[in-house]
PDB file of C-alpha atoms and ligand atoms in Angstrom:
ATOM      1  CA  MET P   6     140.180 187.479 130.437  1.00 33.00           C
ATOM      2  CA  GLN P   7     137.918 190.431 131.440  1.00 38.00           C
ATOM      3  CA  GLN P   8     138.362 192.004 127.885  1.00 37.00           C
ATOM      4  CA  GLN P   9     137.288 188.371 126.137  1.00 40.00           C
ATOM      5  CA  ALA P  10     134.237 188.243 128.238  1.00 40.00           C
ATOM      6  CA  GLY P  11     133.385 191.582 127.127  1.00 42.00           C
ATOM      7  CA  SER P  12     134.002 191.546 123.458  1.00 47.00           C
ATOM      8  CA  MET P  13     131.718 188.137 123.611  1.00 50.00           C
ATOM      9  CA  GLU P  14     128.983 190.503 125.494  1.00 55.00           C
ATOM     10  CA  SER P  15     128.861 192.804 122.659  1.00 55.00           C
ATOM     11  CA  LYS P  16     128.719 190.491 120.252  1.00 55.00           C
ATOM     12  CA  GLN P  17     125.676 188.820 121.618  1.00 58.00           C
ATOM     13  CA  ARG P  18     124.504 192.042 122.506  1.00 61.00           C
ATOM     14  CA  THR P  19     124.302 193.076 118.932  1.00 61.00           C
ATOM     15  CA  GLN P  20     122.740 189.535 117.476  1.00 68.00           C
ATOM     16  CA  ASN P  21     119.368 190.847 118.383  1.00 83.00           C
ATOM     17  CA  PRO P  22     118.506 192.653 115.306  1.00 83.00           C
ATOM     18  CA  GLN P  23     115.383 193.782 117.153  1.00 84.00           C
ATOM     19  CA  LEU P  24     117.767 196.390 119.193  1.00 89.00           C
ATOM     20  CA  GLU P  25     120.285 197.676 116.257  1.00 91.00           C
ATOM     21  CA  HIS P  26     119.503 200.916 114.079  1.00 93.00           C
ATOM     22  CA  ALA P  27     116.410 199.888 111.848  1.00 92.00           C
ATOM     23  CA  SER P  28     118.011 199.393 108.106  1.00 94.00           C
ATOM     24  CA  SER P  29     117.777 202.641 106.327  1.00 95.00           C
ATOM     25  CA  TYR P  30     119.633 205.119 104.296  1.00 96.00           C
ATOM     26  CA  TYR P  31     120.254 207.180 107.710  1.00 96.00           C
ATOM     27  CA  ALA P  32     121.498 203.709 109.487  1.00 96.00           C
ATOM     28  CA  ALA P  33     124.122 203.035 106.484  1.00 97.00           C
ATOM     29  CA  SER P  34     125.468 206.743 106.412  1.00 97.00           C
ATOM     30  CA  ALA P  35     125.477 207.173 110.118  1.00 97.00           C
ATOM     31  CA  ASN P  36     128.490 208.548 111.470  1.00 98.00           C
ATOM     32  CA  PRO P  37     130.647 206.535 113.772  1.00 95.00           C
ATOM     33  CA  SER P  38     129.448 205.605 117.302  1.00 95.00           C
ATOM     34  CA  PRO P  39     130.559 203.445 120.137  1.00 94.00           C
ATOM     35  CA  LEU P  40     128.488 200.552 121.482  1.00 95.00           C
ATOM     36  CA  ARG P  41     127.794 201.526 125.046  1.00 97.00           C
ATOM     37  CA  GLU P  42     127.720 199.358 128.023  1.00 96.00           C
ATOM     38  CA  THR P  43     124.926 197.861 129.728  1.00 97.00           C
ATOM     39  CA  LEU P  44     123.903 199.120 132.907  1.00 97.00           C
ATOM     40  CA  LYS P  45     124.258 196.083 135.701  1.00 96.00           C
ATOM     41  CA  GLU P  46     124.552 197.753 138.773  1.00 96.00           C
ATOM     42  CA  ASP P  47     123.286 200.400 140.782  1.00 97.00           C
ATOM     43  CA  VAL P  48     124.445 204.029 140.129  1.00 97.00           C
ATOM     44  CA  THR P  49     123.439 207.391 141.796  1.00 97.00           C
ATOM     45  CA  THR P  50     122.484 210.232 140.002  1.00 98.00           C
ATOM     46  CA  ASP P  51     120.440 213.416 139.983  1.00 98.00           C
ATOM     47  CA  VAL P  52     118.184 212.685 136.968  1.00 98.00           C
ATOM     48  CA  CYS P  53     117.719 208.966 135.177  1.00 98.00           C
ATOM     49  CA  ILE P  54     116.270 210.010 131.666  1.00 98.00           C
ATOM     50  CA  ILE P  55     114.392 206.895 130.135  1.00 98.00           C
ATOM     51  CA  GLY P  56     115.230 207.037 126.388  1.00 98.00           C
ATOM     52  CA  ALA P  57     118.258 208.465 123.895  1.00 98.00           C
ATOM     53  CA  GLY P  58     115.741 209.953 121.535  1.00 98.00           C
ATOM     54  CA  TYR P  59     115.626 213.766 120.965  1.00 98.00           C
ATOM     55  CA  THR P  60     113.389 214.067 123.873  1.00 97.00           C
ATOM     56  CA  GLY P  61     116.084 212.205 126.322  1.00 98.00           C
ATOM     57  CA  LEU P  62     119.093 213.665 124.867  1.00 98.00           C
ATOM     58  CA  SER P  63     117.902 217.273 124.958  1.00 97.00           C
ATOM     59  CA  SER P  64     116.854 216.930 128.185  1.00 98.00           C
ATOM     60  CA  ALA P  65     120.129 215.516 129.384  1.00 98.00           C
ATOM     61  CA  LEU P  66     121.990 218.120 128.013  1.00 98.00           C
ATOM     62  CA  HIS P  67     119.701 221.229 129.321  1.00 98.00           C
ATOM     63  CA  LEU P  68     119.937 219.499 132.466  1.00 98.00           C
ATOM     64  CA  LEU P  69     123.935 219.230 132.402  1.00 98.00           C
ATOM     65  CA  GLU P  70     124.431 222.683 131.145  1.00 98.00           C
ATOM     66  CA  ALA P  71     122.724 223.285 134.190  1.00 98.00           C
ATOM     67  CA  GLY P  72     124.880 221.415 136.436  1.00 98.00           C
ATOM     68  CA  PHE P  73     123.107 218.458 137.166  1.00 98.00           C
ATOM     69  CA  ASN P  74     124.233 214.733 136.953  1.00 98.00           C
ATOM     70  CA  VAL P  75     122.410 212.833 134.223  1.00 98.00           C
ATOM     71  CA  VAL P  76     122.161 208.923 133.439  1.00 98.00           C
ATOM     72  CA  VAL P  77     120.164 208.022 130.158  1.00 98.00           C
ATOM     73  CA  LEU P  78     119.044 204.673 130.054  1.00 98.00           C
ATOM     74  CA  GLU P  79     117.966 203.371 126.393  1.00 98.00           C
ATOM     75  CA  ALA P  80     116.669 200.246 125.965  1.00 97.00           C
ATOM     76  CA  ALA P  81     118.161 199.580 122.307  1.00 97.00           C
ATOM     77  CA  ARG P  82     120.753 202.114 120.838  1.00 97.00           C
ATOM     78  CA  VAL P  83     121.039 205.960 120.633  1.00 98.00           C
ATOM     79  CA  GLY P  84     118.428 207.268 118.249  1.00 98.00           C
ATOM     80  CA  TRP P  85     116.865 203.719 117.436  1.00 97.00           C
ATOM     81  CA  GLY P  86     113.365 205.034 117.954  1.00 97.00           C
ATOM     82  CA  ALA P  87     111.328 207.662 115.639  1.00 97.00           C
ATOM     83  CA  SER P  88     114.830 210.072 116.484  1.00 98.00           C
ATOM     84  CA  GLY P  89     116.819 207.996 114.205  1.00 97.00           C
ATOM     85  CA  ARG P  90     114.665 207.432 111.300  1.00 96.00           C
ATOM     86  CA  ASN P  91     112.398 210.507 110.618  1.00 95.00           C
ATOM     87  CA  GLY P  92     112.290 212.781 107.976  1.00 95.00           C
ATOM     88  CA  GLY P  93     115.018 215.018 109.330  1.00 97.00           C
ATOM     89  CA  GLN P  94     112.709 218.261 108.444  1.00 96.00           C
ATOM     90  CA  ILE P  95     112.657 221.216 110.419  1.00 95.00           C
ATOM     91  CA  VAL P  96     109.602 222.505 109.716  1.00 92.00           C
ATOM     92  CA  ASN P  97     108.294 225.442 111.835  1.00 87.00           C
ATOM     93  CA  SER P  98     104.349 224.276 112.229  1.00 84.00           C
ATOM     94  CA  TYR P  99     102.220 222.093 113.849  1.00 88.00           C
ATOM     95  CA  SER P 100      99.452 219.299 112.380  1.00 86.00           C
ATOM     96  CA  ARG P 101      97.056 221.931 112.818  1.00 87.00           C
ATOM     97  CA  ASP P 102      97.441 225.439 111.086  1.00 87.00           C
ATOM     98  CA  ILE P 103      97.821 228.043 113.606  1.00 87.00           C
ATOM     99  CA  ASP P 104      94.617 229.783 113.102  1.00 87.00           C
ATOM    100  CA  VAL P 105      93.019 226.522 113.967  1.00 91.00           C
ATOM    101  CA  ILE P 106      94.924 226.357 117.265  1.00 92.00           C
ATOM    102  CA  GLU P 107      93.808 229.779 117.947  1.00 90.00           C
ATOM    103  CA  LYS P 108      90.331 228.852 117.608  1.00 92.00           C
ATOM    104  CA  THR P 109      90.399 226.298 119.843  1.00 94.00           C
ATOM    105  CA  VAL P 110      92.774 227.813 123.081  1.00 94.00           C
ATOM    106  CA  GLY P 111      92.633 231.437 122.140  1.00 93.00           C
ATOM    107  CA  LYS P 112      94.873 234.089 121.134  1.00 90.00           C
ATOM    108  CA  GLU P 113      97.147 234.367 124.083  1.00 92.00           C
ATOM    109  CA  LYS P 114      98.021 230.807 124.366  1.00 93.00           C
ATOM    110  CA  ALA P 115      98.270 230.620 120.478  1.00 91.00           C
ATOM    111  CA  ARG P 116     100.858 233.278 120.572  1.00 89.00           C
ATOM    112  CA  LEU P 117     102.975 231.212 123.198  1.00 92.00           C
ATOM    113  CA  PHE P 118     102.430 227.991 120.633  1.00 91.00           C
ATOM    114  CA  GLY P 119     103.617 230.534 117.340  1.00 89.00           C
ATOM    115  CA  GLU P 120     106.727 231.380 119.507  1.00 88.00           C
ATOM    116  CA  MET P 121     107.294 227.587 120.326  1.00 89.00           C
ATOM    117  CA  ALA P 122     107.176 226.557 116.646  1.00 88.00           C
ATOM    118  CA  PHE P 123     110.416 228.374 116.187  1.00 88.00           C
ATOM    119  CA  GLU P 124     112.284 227.420 119.292  1.00 90.00           C
ATOM    120  CA  GLY P 125     112.929 223.807 118.158  1.00 90.00           C
ATOM    121  CA  GLY P 126     114.875 224.894 115.038  1.00 92.00           C
ATOM    122  CA  LYS P 127     116.645 227.444 117.036  1.00 93.00           C
ATOM    123  CA  ILE P 128     117.735 225.007 119.594  1.00 95.00           C
ATOM    124  CA  ILE P 129     118.943 222.376 117.203  1.00 96.00           C
ATOM    125  CA  ARG P 130     121.021 225.228 114.989  1.00 97.00           C
ATOM    126  CA  GLU P 131     122.451 226.444 118.810  1.00 97.00           C
ATOM    127  CA  ARG P 132     123.316 222.634 119.344  1.00 97.00           C
ATOM    128  CA  VAL P 133     124.984 221.789 116.040  1.00 98.00           C
ATOM    129  CA  GLU P 134     127.220 224.969 116.336  1.00 98.00           C
ATOM    130  CA  LYS P 135     127.879 224.781 120.063  1.00 98.00           C
ATOM    131  CA  TYR P 136     128.547 221.101 119.882  1.00 98.00           C
ATOM    132  CA  ASN P 137     129.967 220.742 116.306  1.00 98.00           C
ATOM    133  CA  ILE P 138     127.516 217.926 115.521  1.00 98.00           C
ATOM    134  CA  GLU P 139     127.842 216.731 112.144  1.00 98.00           C
ATOM    135  CA  CYS P 140     124.492 216.230 110.557  1.00 98.00           C
ATOM    136  CA  ASP P 141     124.317 217.700 107.164  1.00 98.00           C
ATOM    137  CA  LEU P 142     122.249 220.733 108.481  1.00 98.00           C
ATOM    138  CA  LYS P 143     120.872 222.275 105.469  1.00 96.00           C
ATOM    139  CA  ASN P 144     118.878 225.779 105.711  1.00 96.00           C
ATOM    140  CA  GLY P 145     115.539 226.656 104.014  1.00 95.00           C
ATOM    141  CA  GLY P 146     112.313 224.818 103.325  1.00 95.00           C
ATOM    142  CA  VAL P 147     110.014 224.702 100.371  1.00 96.00           C
ATOM    143  CA  PHE P 148     106.112 224.428 100.236  1.00 96.00           C
ATOM    144  CA  ALA P 149     105.008 223.576  96.563  1.00 97.00           C
ATOM    145  CA  ALA P 150     101.812 224.441  95.208  1.00 98.00           C
ATOM    146  CA  LEU P 151     100.275 222.588  91.863  1.00 98.00           C
ATOM    147  CA  ASN P 152      97.896 225.175  91.073  1.00 98.00           C
ATOM    148  CA  ALA P 153      96.332 228.505  92.069  1.00 98.00           C
ATOM    149  CA  LYS P 154      94.175 227.360  94.803  1.00 98.00           C
ATOM    150  CA  GLN P 155      97.330 226.162  96.480  1.00 98.00           C
ATOM    151  CA  MET P 156      99.121 229.310  96.014  1.00 98.00           C
ATOM    152  CA  HIS P 157      96.436 231.295  97.805  1.00 97.00           C
ATOM    153  CA  GLU P 158      96.621 228.794 100.573  1.00 95.00           C
ATOM    154  CA  LEU P 159     100.394 229.352 100.815  1.00 96.00           C
ATOM    155  CA  GLU P 160      99.748 233.107 100.676  1.00 97.00           C
ATOM    156  CA  HIS P 161      97.418 232.835 103.602  1.00 94.00           C
ATOM    157  CA  GLN P 162      99.829 230.469 105.605  1.00 92.00           C
ATOM    158  CA  LYS P 163     102.661 233.236 104.915  1.00 95.00           C
ATOM    159  CA  ALA P 164     100.209 236.276 106.311  1.00 94.00           C
ATOM    160  CA  LEU P 165      99.321 233.879 109.137  1.00 89.00           C
ATOM    161  CA  TRP P 166     103.010 233.137 110.290  1.00 90.00           C
ATOM    162  CA  GLU P 167     104.024 236.598 109.619  1.00 92.00           C
ATOM    163  CA  ARG P 168     101.560 237.337 112.637  1.00 88.00           C
ATOM    164  CA  HIS P 169     103.288 235.345 114.563  1.00 87.00           C
ATOM    165  CA  GLY P 170     106.875 236.463 114.322  1.00 86.00           C
ATOM    166  CA  ASN P 171     108.069 234.522 110.918  1.00 89.00           C
ATOM    167  CA  ASP P 172     109.996 237.088 109.083  1.00 92.00           C
ATOM    168  CA  GLN P 173     111.924 234.637 106.833  1.00 94.00           C
ATOM    169  CA  LEU P 174     109.073 233.691 104.532  1.00 96.00           C
ATOM    170  CA  GLU P 175     109.438 234.129 100.696  1.00 97.00           C
ATOM    171  CA  MET P 176     106.668 233.846  98.076  1.00 98.00           C
ATOM    172  CA  LEU P 177     108.114 232.033  94.845  1.00 98.00           C
ATOM    173  CA  ASN P 178     106.894 232.368  91.235  1.00 97.00           C
ATOM    174  CA  GLN P 179     106.833 229.651  88.832  1.00 96.00           C
ATOM    175  CA  ASN P 180     110.624 230.436  87.624  1.00 96.00           C
ATOM    176  CA  ASP P 181     111.821 231.247  91.462  1.00 96.00           C
ATOM    177  CA  ILE P 182     110.551 227.320  92.312  1.00 97.00           C
ATOM    178  CA  ARG P 183     111.899 225.743  89.220  1.00 96.00           C
ATOM    179  CA  SER P 184     115.366 227.132  90.056  1.00 94.00           C
ATOM    180  CA  MET P 185     115.094 225.106  93.485  1.00 92.00           C
ATOM    181  CA  VAL P 186     112.900 221.690  92.427  1.00 92.00           C
ATOM    182  CA  ASP P 187     113.819 220.414  89.046  1.00 93.00           C
ATOM    183  CA  THR P 188     110.282 219.903  87.704  1.00 95.00           C
ATOM    184  CA  GLU P 189     107.798 221.690  85.696  1.00 94.00           C
ATOM    185  CA  ARG P 190     105.021 220.673  88.080  1.00 96.00           C
ATOM    186  CA  TYR P 191     104.532 223.133  90.386  1.00 98.00           C
ATOM    187  CA  VAL P 192     102.987 227.156  89.830  1.00 98.00           C
ATOM    188  CA  GLY P 193     105.194 228.432  92.514  1.00 98.00           C
ATOM    189  CA  GLY P 194     105.530 227.882  96.153  1.00 98.00           C
ATOM    190  CA  LEU P 195     106.314 229.432  99.766  1.00 97.00           C
ATOM    191  CA  LEU P 196     110.030 229.330 101.069  1.00 97.00           C
ATOM    192  CA  ASP P 197     110.997 229.520 104.522  1.00 95.00           C
ATOM    193  CA  LYS P 198     114.426 230.311 105.354  1.00 95.00           C
ATOM    194  CA  SER P 199     114.030 229.371 108.805  1.00 94.00           C
ATOM    195  CA  GLY P 200     113.029 225.544 107.985  1.00 95.00           C
ATOM    196  CA  GLY P 201     115.522 223.201 106.986  1.00 96.00           C
ATOM    197  CA  HIS P 202     116.850 219.392 107.152  1.00 97.00           C
ATOM    198  CA  ILE P 203     119.120 217.429 109.084  1.00 98.00           C
ATOM    199  CA  HIS P 204     120.596 214.031 109.176  1.00 98.00           C
ATOM    200  CA  PRO P 205     118.036 212.529 111.637  1.00 98.00           C
ATOM    201  CA  LEU P 206     119.841 209.854 113.428  1.00 98.00           C
ATOM    202  CA  ASN P 207     123.380 211.779 112.984  1.00 98.00           C
ATOM    203  CA  LEU P 208     121.685 214.577 115.324  1.00 98.00           C
ATOM    204  CA  ALA P 209     120.774 212.171 117.608  1.00 98.00           C
ATOM    205  CA  LEU P 210     124.142 210.658 117.975  1.00 98.00           C
ATOM    206  CA  GLY P 211     125.901 213.979 117.707  1.00 98.00           C
ATOM    207  CA  GLU P 212     123.650 214.845 120.775  1.00 98.00           C
ATOM    208  CA  ALA P 213     124.595 211.925 122.740  1.00 98.00           C
ATOM    209  CA  ALA P 214     128.136 212.528 122.162  1.00 98.00           C
ATOM    210  CA  ALA P 215     127.589 216.245 123.334  1.00 98.00           C
ATOM    211  CA  VAL P 216     126.104 214.728 126.627  1.00 98.00           C
ATOM    212  CA  GLU P 217     128.995 212.555 127.146  1.00 98.00           C
ATOM    213  CA  SER P 218     131.552 215.338 126.903  1.00 98.00           C
ATOM    214  CA  LEU P 219     129.508 217.358 129.712  1.00 98.00           C
ATOM    215  CA  GLY P 220     129.886 214.074 131.646  1.00 98.00           C
ATOM    216  CA  GLY P 221     126.548 212.386 131.422  1.00 98.00           C
ATOM    217  CA  ASN P 222     126.561 208.979 131.121  1.00 98.00           C
ATOM    218  CA  ILE P 223     124.334 206.872 128.505  1.00 98.00           C
ATOM    219  CA  TYR P 224     123.810 203.149 128.718  1.00 98.00           C
ATOM    220  CA  GLU P 225     122.441 201.339 125.833  1.00 97.00           C
ATOM    221  CA  HIS P 226     120.334 197.906 125.694  1.00 96.00           C
ATOM    222  CA  SER P 227     119.344 198.911 129.049  1.00 97.00           C
ATOM    223  CA  ALA P 228     115.520 199.094 129.517  1.00 96.00           C
TER     224      ALA P 228
HETATM  225  C1  FAD H   3     108.120 208.456 110.043  1.00 68.16           C
HETATM  226  C2  FAD H   3     108.506 209.386 111.035  1.00 68.16           C
HETATM  227  C3  FAD H   3     108.600 210.848 110.251  1.00 68.16           C
HETATM  228  C4  FAD H   3     109.027 211.731 110.958  1.00 68.16           C
HETATM  229  N1  FAD H   3     109.508 213.044 110.379  1.00 68.16           N
HETATM  230  C5  FAD H   3     109.552 214.147 111.177  1.00 68.16           C
HETATM  231  C6  FAD H   3     110.459 215.385 110.762  1.00 68.16           C
HETATM  232  O1  FAD H   3     110.510 215.273 109.552  1.00 68.16           O
HETATM  233  N2  FAD H   3     110.771 216.010 111.302  1.00 68.16           N
HETATM  234  C7  FAD H   3     110.426 216.233 112.761  1.00 68.16           C
HETATM  235  O2  FAD H   3     110.556 217.562 113.333  1.00 68.16           O
HETATM  236  N3  FAD H   3     109.759 215.419 113.301  1.00 68.16           N
HETATM  237  C8  FAD H   3     109.537 214.296 112.581  1.00 68.16           C
HETATM  238  N4  FAD H   3     108.803 213.107 113.179  1.00 68.16           N
HETATM  239  C9  FAD H   3     108.917 212.801 114.531  1.00 68.16           C
HETATM  240  C10 FAD H   3     109.882 212.985 115.361  1.00 68.16           C
HETATM  241  O3  FAD H   3     111.091 211.660 114.682  1.00 68.16           O
HETATM  242  C11 FAD H   3     109.430 212.248 117.171  1.00 68.16           C
HETATM  243  O4  FAD H   3     109.012 213.351 117.314  1.00 68.16           O
HETATM  244  C12 FAD H   3     110.460 212.542 117.785  1.00 68.16           C
HETATM  245  O5  FAD H   3     112.139 211.724 117.120  1.00 68.16           O
HETATM  246  C13 FAD H   3     110.356 211.863 118.948  1.00 68.16           C
HETATM  247  O6  FAD H   3     111.400 211.837 119.865  1.00 68.16           O
HETATM  248  P1  FAD H   3     111.319 211.032 121.538  1.00 68.16           P
HETATM  249  O7  FAD H   3     112.816 211.284 122.035  1.00 68.16           O
HETATM  250  O8  FAD H   3     110.386 211.608 122.096  1.00 68.16           O
HETATM  251  O9  FAD H   3     111.252 209.663 121.157  1.00 68.16           O
HETATM  252  P2  FAD H   3     111.694 208.688 120.058  1.00 68.16           P
HETATM  253  O10 FAD H   3     113.000 209.012 119.426  1.00 68.16           O
HETATM  254  O11 FAD H   3     111.380 207.350 119.650  1.00 68.16           O
HETATM  255  O12 FAD H   3     112.922 207.906 121.334  1.00 68.16           O
HETATM  256  C14 FAD H   3     112.325 207.177 122.046  1.00 68.16           C
HETATM  257  C15 FAD H   3     113.408 206.415 122.893  1.00 68.16           C
HETATM  258  O13 FAD H   3     113.087 205.645 124.245  1.00 68.16           O
HETATM  259  C16 FAD H   3     113.526 204.180 124.060  1.00 68.16           C
HETATM  260  N5  FAD H   3     112.951 203.303 124.952  1.00 68.16           N
HETATM  261  C17 FAD H   3     111.584 203.150 125.089  1.00 68.16           C
HETATM  262  N6  FAD H   3     111.231 202.599 126.280  1.00 68.16           N
HETATM  263  C18 FAD H   3     112.240 202.521 127.146  1.00 68.16           C
HETATM  264  C19 FAD H   3     112.653 201.990 128.167  1.00 68.16           C
HETATM  265  N7  FAD H   3     111.610 201.403 129.063  1.00 68.16           N
HETATM  266  N8  FAD H   3     113.930 201.836 129.183  1.00 68.16           N
HETATM  267  C20 FAD H   3     114.763 202.520 128.027  1.00 68.16           C
HETATM  268  N9  FAD H   3     114.493 203.618 126.614  1.00 68.16           N
HETATM  269  C21 FAD H   3     113.329 202.840 126.684  1.00 68.16           C
HETATM  270  C22 FAD H   3     113.096 203.556 122.815  1.00 68.16           C
HETATM  271  O14 FAD H   3     114.051 202.862 122.517  1.00 68.16           O
HETATM  272  C23 FAD H   3     113.529 205.110 121.913  1.00 68.16           C
HETATM  273  O15 FAD H   3     114.838 205.140 121.438  1.00 68.16           O
HETATM  274  C24 FAD H   3     108.601 211.791 112.375  1.00 68.16           C
HETATM  275  C25 FAD H   3     108.263 210.645 113.003  1.00 68.16           C
HETATM  276  C26 FAD H   3     108.068 209.529 112.210  1.00 68.16           C
HETATM  277  C27 FAD H   3     107.959 208.212 112.553  1.00 68.16           C
END
């Protein structure tokens, strides 16, 4: 009886397309992941996290690793928001160039921002390895230049980021970039070996599984 009620309930819960993953290549190629329970009763925990995107799941992992109990409440599904439908790029930079940031906040704070830019990729790689997350992690990212002016700008960017500790950068000439990107449009580029790409939804699903493997509880459809 109880089981029947449960399966009817999950059927009802999945009937609202707004609460399911948006239709995308990533949703279509997602690793299998369970439909988690809706929270219906009072529970006690050290920390309650709202939202099972990268912010919530990563915080949950840090807290669990530090010995706290954690409950994650997700209004829709794990990775339903930006975390399950972004470009999947690991890019070590900000929406402003680091020299622009430096002018605004000063050298010392810019140095901290510079260091922080590399932390995200490092944390992702550590997690993928530690928790065996299958998210098609590929290393390396290319910034392509269409003309000499853009090449010059990339050389400037390389010098800037090297000042902030990135020793993984390499200028690419026309032949180099053609061996990586199958087009004759580019005159060269900049390879960042510390950049990369992941399947964004599978990273979120893998982090959720890691949270549960450490004893954390995740509830879906639980705004
Ligand atoms: C189109 C696009 C492309 C992007 N490309 C990249 C990229 O290539 N590389 C990169 O590093 N970043 C990229 N980003 C940025 C990146 O996706 C976000 O910074 C990141 O996913 C934010 O994670 P989050 O956990 O803070 O938010 P989200 O992933 O949006 O998670 C928030 C979660 O909270 C849930 N929620 C909200 N309210 C409640 C509530 N009341 N109760 C319970 N749950 C709730 C939501 O359902 C959602 O699942 C991109 C973003 C977009 C939109």
